[in-house]
């Protein structure tokens, strides 16, 4: 069974840093694009960062220059380095992975359960 497990969230002061990790476990698949989404209470879920299989990246304007997404294909893991954090970055962060099966029989998105990031003094 495919599972996405996030880690690295927590409480940090404004201007601080956190590094989120998302490990994809299971077998019988390969990873296409991966990304980090976030959702604050009362707001819509938004894409924070995305990285393709080949390593191309895209960022939301609100995080560009402060966040860096990366991946380790050998470990089936995606990371989000978050620097210069602001209170408005407070949200639940969800890992997303687009997977395709061995022999390319299917393709679909999988989601992690989310990890809380709180930026506050």
PDB file of C-alpha atoms in Angstrom:
ATOM      1  CA  UNK A   1       0.000   0.000   0.000  1.00  0.00           C
ATOM      2  CA  UNK A   2       1.271   3.458  -0.895  1.00  0.00           C
ATOM      3  CA  UNK A   3       1.659   5.878   1.985  1.00  0.00           C
ATOM      4  CA  UNK A   4       3.007   9.417   2.283  1.00  0.00           C
ATOM      5  CA  UNK A   5       4.391  10.388   5.691  1.00  0.00           C
ATOM      6  CA  UNK A   6       5.282  14.014   6.436  1.00  0.00           C
ATOM      7  CA  UNK A   7       7.582  15.176   9.189  1.00  0.00           C
ATOM      8  CA  UNK A   8       9.379  18.310  10.329  1.00  0.00           C
ATOM      9  CA  UNK A   9       6.500  20.592  11.229  1.00  0.00           C
ATOM     10  CA  UNK A  10       6.278  22.475  14.483  1.00  0.00           C
ATOM     11  CA  UNK A  11       6.340  25.854  16.173  1.00  0.00           C
ATOM     12  CA  UNK A  12       8.901  28.416  15.075  1.00  0.00           C
ATOM     13  CA  UNK A  13       9.433  32.138  15.640  1.00  0.00           C
ATOM     14  CA  UNK A  14       9.090  34.652  12.806  1.00  0.00           C
ATOM     15  CA  UNK A  15      12.275  34.692  10.772  1.00  0.00           C
ATOM     16  CA  UNK A  16      13.076  31.116  11.692  1.00  0.00           C
ATOM     17  CA  UNK A  17      13.423  28.029   9.531  1.00  0.00           C
ATOM     18  CA  UNK A  18      11.913  24.581   9.221  1.00  0.00           C
ATOM     19  CA  UNK A  19      12.560  21.678   6.903  1.00  0.00           C
ATOM     20  CA  UNK A  20       9.680  19.421   5.963  1.00  0.00           C
ATOM     21  CA  UNK A  21      10.173  15.899   4.671  1.00  0.00           C
ATOM     22  CA  UNK A  22       7.767  13.582   2.907  1.00  0.00           C
ATOM     23  CA  UNK A  23       8.695   9.946   2.430  1.00  0.00           C
ATOM     24  CA  UNK A  24       6.686   7.809   0.034  1.00  0.00           C
ATOM     25  CA  UNK A  25       6.590   4.151   1.017  1.00  0.00           C
ATOM     26  CA  UNK A  26       5.295   1.136  -0.827  1.00  0.00           C
ATOM     27  CA  UNK A  27       6.168  -0.755  -3.942  1.00  0.00           C
ATOM     28  CA  UNK A  28       5.126  -1.185  -7.523  1.00  0.00           C
ATOM     29  CA  UNK A  29       5.271   2.485  -8.508  1.00  0.00           C
ATOM     30  CA  UNK A  30       7.425   5.364  -9.617  1.00  0.00           C
ATOM     31  CA  UNK A  31       7.106   9.059  -8.857  1.00  0.00           C
ATOM     32  CA  UNK A  32       6.302  11.856 -11.261  1.00  0.00           C
ATOM     33  CA  UNK A  33       5.839  15.388  -9.925  1.00  0.00           C
ATOM     34  CA  UNK A  34       5.707  16.041  -6.191  1.00  0.00           C
ATOM     35  CA  UNK A  35       4.593  19.099  -4.306  1.00  0.00           C
ATOM     36  CA  UNK A  36       3.727  20.798  -1.064  1.00  0.00           C
ATOM     37  CA  UNK A  37       0.316  22.364  -0.519  1.00  0.00           C
ATOM     38  CA  UNK A  38      -0.823  24.336   2.489  1.00  0.00           C
ATOM     39  CA  UNK A  39      -4.137  25.305   4.013  1.00  0.00           C
ATOM     40  CA  UNK A  40      -4.822  27.787   6.780  1.00  0.00           C
ATOM     41  CA  UNK A  41      -8.138  27.823   8.693  1.00  0.00           C
ATOM     42  CA  UNK A  42     -10.818  29.565   6.669  1.00  0.00           C
ATOM     43  CA  UNK A  43      -8.712  29.639   3.524  1.00  0.00           C
ATOM     44  CA  UNK A  44      -8.483  27.535   0.397  1.00  0.00           C
ATOM     45  CA  UNK A  45      -5.712  25.036  -0.046  1.00  0.00           C
ATOM     46  CA  UNK A  46      -2.942  26.453  -2.194  1.00  0.00           C
ATOM     47  CA  UNK A  47       0.141  25.149  -3.918  1.00  0.00           C
ATOM     48  CA  UNK A  48       3.298  26.283  -2.173  1.00  0.00           C
ATOM     49  CA  UNK A  49       5.911  24.491  -4.250  1.00  0.00           C
ATOM     50  CA  UNK A  50       6.158  21.810  -6.907  1.00  0.00           C
ATOM     51  CA  UNK A  51       8.994  19.812  -8.409  1.00  0.00           C
ATOM     52  CA  UNK A  52       8.900  17.631 -11.502  1.00  0.00           C
ATOM     53  CA  UNK A  53      10.548  14.272 -11.974  1.00  0.00           C
ATOM     54  CA  UNK A  54      13.362  16.034 -13.805  1.00  0.00           C
ATOM     55  CA  UNK A  55      13.903  18.615 -11.079  1.00  0.00           C
ATOM     56  CA  UNK A  56      12.135  21.685 -12.479  1.00  0.00           C
ATOM     57  CA  UNK A  57      10.517  23.770  -9.737  1.00  0.00           C
ATOM     58  CA  UNK A  58       7.659  26.222  -9.354  1.00  0.00           C
ATOM     59  CA  UNK A  59       6.706  28.321  -6.340  1.00  0.00           C
ATOM     60  CA  UNK A  60       3.779  30.387  -5.212  1.00  0.00           C
ATOM     61  CA  UNK A  61       4.555  34.096  -5.312  1.00  0.00           C
ATOM     62  CA  UNK A  62       4.032  34.267  -1.560  1.00  0.00           C
ATOM     63  CA  UNK A  63       6.918  31.887  -0.831  1.00  0.00           C
ATOM     64  CA  UNK A  64       9.272  32.476  -3.738  1.00  0.00           C
ATOM     65  CA  UNK A  65      12.754  33.361  -2.541  1.00  0.00           C
ATOM     66  CA  UNK A  66      12.131  31.922   0.924  1.00  0.00           C
ATOM     67  CA  UNK A  67      11.186  28.276   0.289  1.00  0.00           C
ATOM     68  CA  UNK A  68      13.153  25.647  -1.605  1.00  0.00           C
ATOM     69  CA  UNK A  69      11.730  22.324  -2.745  1.00  0.00           C
ATOM     70  CA  UNK A  70      13.996  19.389  -3.528  1.00  0.00           C
ATOM     71  CA  UNK A  71      13.785  15.640  -3.933  1.00  0.00           C
ATOM     72  CA  UNK A  72      15.846  12.517  -3.506  1.00  0.00           C
ATOM     73  CA  UNK A  73      14.572  10.050  -6.060  1.00  0.00           C
ATOM     74  CA  UNK A  74      16.600   7.181  -4.622  1.00  0.00           C
ATOM     75  CA  UNK A  75      14.787   7.622  -1.298  1.00  0.00           C
ATOM     76  CA  UNK A  76      11.364   8.527  -2.742  1.00  0.00           C
ATOM     77  CA  UNK A  77      11.445  11.647  -0.601  1.00  0.00           C
ATOM     78  CA  UNK A  78      10.609  15.298  -1.193  1.00  0.00           C
ATOM     79  CA  UNK A  79      11.748  18.156   1.039  1.00  0.00           C
ATOM     80  CA  UNK A  80      10.650  21.713   1.652  1.00  0.00           C
ATOM     81  CA  UNK A  81      13.209  24.038   3.194  1.00  0.00           C
ATOM     82  CA  UNK A  82      11.388  27.041   4.647  1.00  0.00           C
ATOM     83  CA  UNK A  83      13.425  30.098   5.604  1.00  0.00           C
ATOM     84  CA  UNK A  84      12.467  33.574   6.801  1.00  0.00           C
ATOM     85  CA  UNK A  85       9.139  32.254   8.006  1.00  0.00           C
ATOM     86  CA  UNK A  86       6.262  34.665   8.536  1.00  0.00           C
ATOM     87  CA  UNK A  87       3.097  34.344  10.626  1.00  0.00           C
ATOM     88  CA  UNK A  88       1.098  34.118   7.403  1.00  0.00           C
ATOM     89  CA  UNK A  89       2.952  30.886   6.599  1.00  0.00           C
ATOM     90  CA  UNK A  90       1.043  29.226   9.443  1.00  0.00           C
ATOM     91  CA  UNK A  91      -0.935  26.352   7.942  1.00  0.00           C
ATOM     92  CA  UNK A  92      -1.213  22.628   7.626  1.00  0.00           C
ATOM     93  CA  UNK A  93       1.223  21.518   4.964  1.00  0.00           C
ATOM     94  CA  UNK A  94       0.284  18.546   2.798  1.00  0.00           C
ATOM     95  CA  UNK A  95       2.606  16.478   0.676  1.00  0.00           C
ATOM     96  CA  UNK A  96       1.353  15.460  -2.749  1.00  0.00           C
ATOM     97  CA  UNK A  97       2.831  12.925  -5.124  1.00  0.00           C
ATOM     98  CA  UNK A  98       1.802  11.913  -8.614  1.00  0.00           C
ATOM     99  CA  UNK A  99       2.514   8.200  -8.994  1.00  0.00           C
ATOM    100  CA  UNK A 100       2.440   5.775 -11.855  1.00  0.00           C
ATOM    101  CA  UNK A 101       2.511   2.017 -11.489  1.00  0.00           C
ATOM    102  CA  UNK A 102       4.996  -0.460 -12.788  1.00  0.00           C
ATOM    103  CA  UNK A 103       4.243  -1.239 -16.408  1.00  0.00           C
ATOM    104  CA  UNK A 104       2.406   2.117 -16.527  1.00  0.00           C
ATOM    105  CA  UNK A 105      -0.975   0.551 -15.789  1.00  0.00           C
ATOM    106  CA  UNK A 106      -2.253   3.514 -13.771  1.00  0.00           C
ATOM    107  CA  UNK A 107      -1.440   7.021 -12.595  1.00  0.00           C
ATOM    108  CA  UNK A 108      -2.931   8.992  -9.703  1.00  0.00           C
ATOM    109  CA  UNK A 109      -2.255  11.529  -6.970  1.00  0.00           C
ATOM    110  CA  UNK A 110      -1.592  10.552  -3.362  1.00  0.00           C
ATOM    111  CA  UNK A 111      -1.744  12.829  -0.317  1.00  0.00           C
ATOM    112  CA  UNK A 112      -0.113  12.833   3.066  1.00  0.00           C
ATOM    113  CA  UNK A 113      -2.076  13.464   6.241  1.00  0.00           C
ATOM    114  CA  UNK A 114      -0.531  16.898   6.764  1.00  0.00           C
ATOM    115  CA  UNK A 115       1.868  18.446   9.229  1.00  0.00           C
ATOM    116  CA  UNK A 116       1.186  21.618  11.221  1.00  0.00           C
ATOM    117  CA  UNK A 117       3.493  24.604  10.821  1.00  0.00           C
ATOM    118  CA  UNK A 118       2.937  27.459  13.264  1.00  0.00           C
ATOM    119  CA  UNK A 119       4.912  30.703  13.039  1.00  0.00           C
ATOM    120  CA  UNK A 120       4.440  32.797  16.154  1.00  0.00           C
ATOM    121  CA  UNK A 121       6.337  34.700  18.819  1.00  0.00           C
TER     122      UNK A 121
END
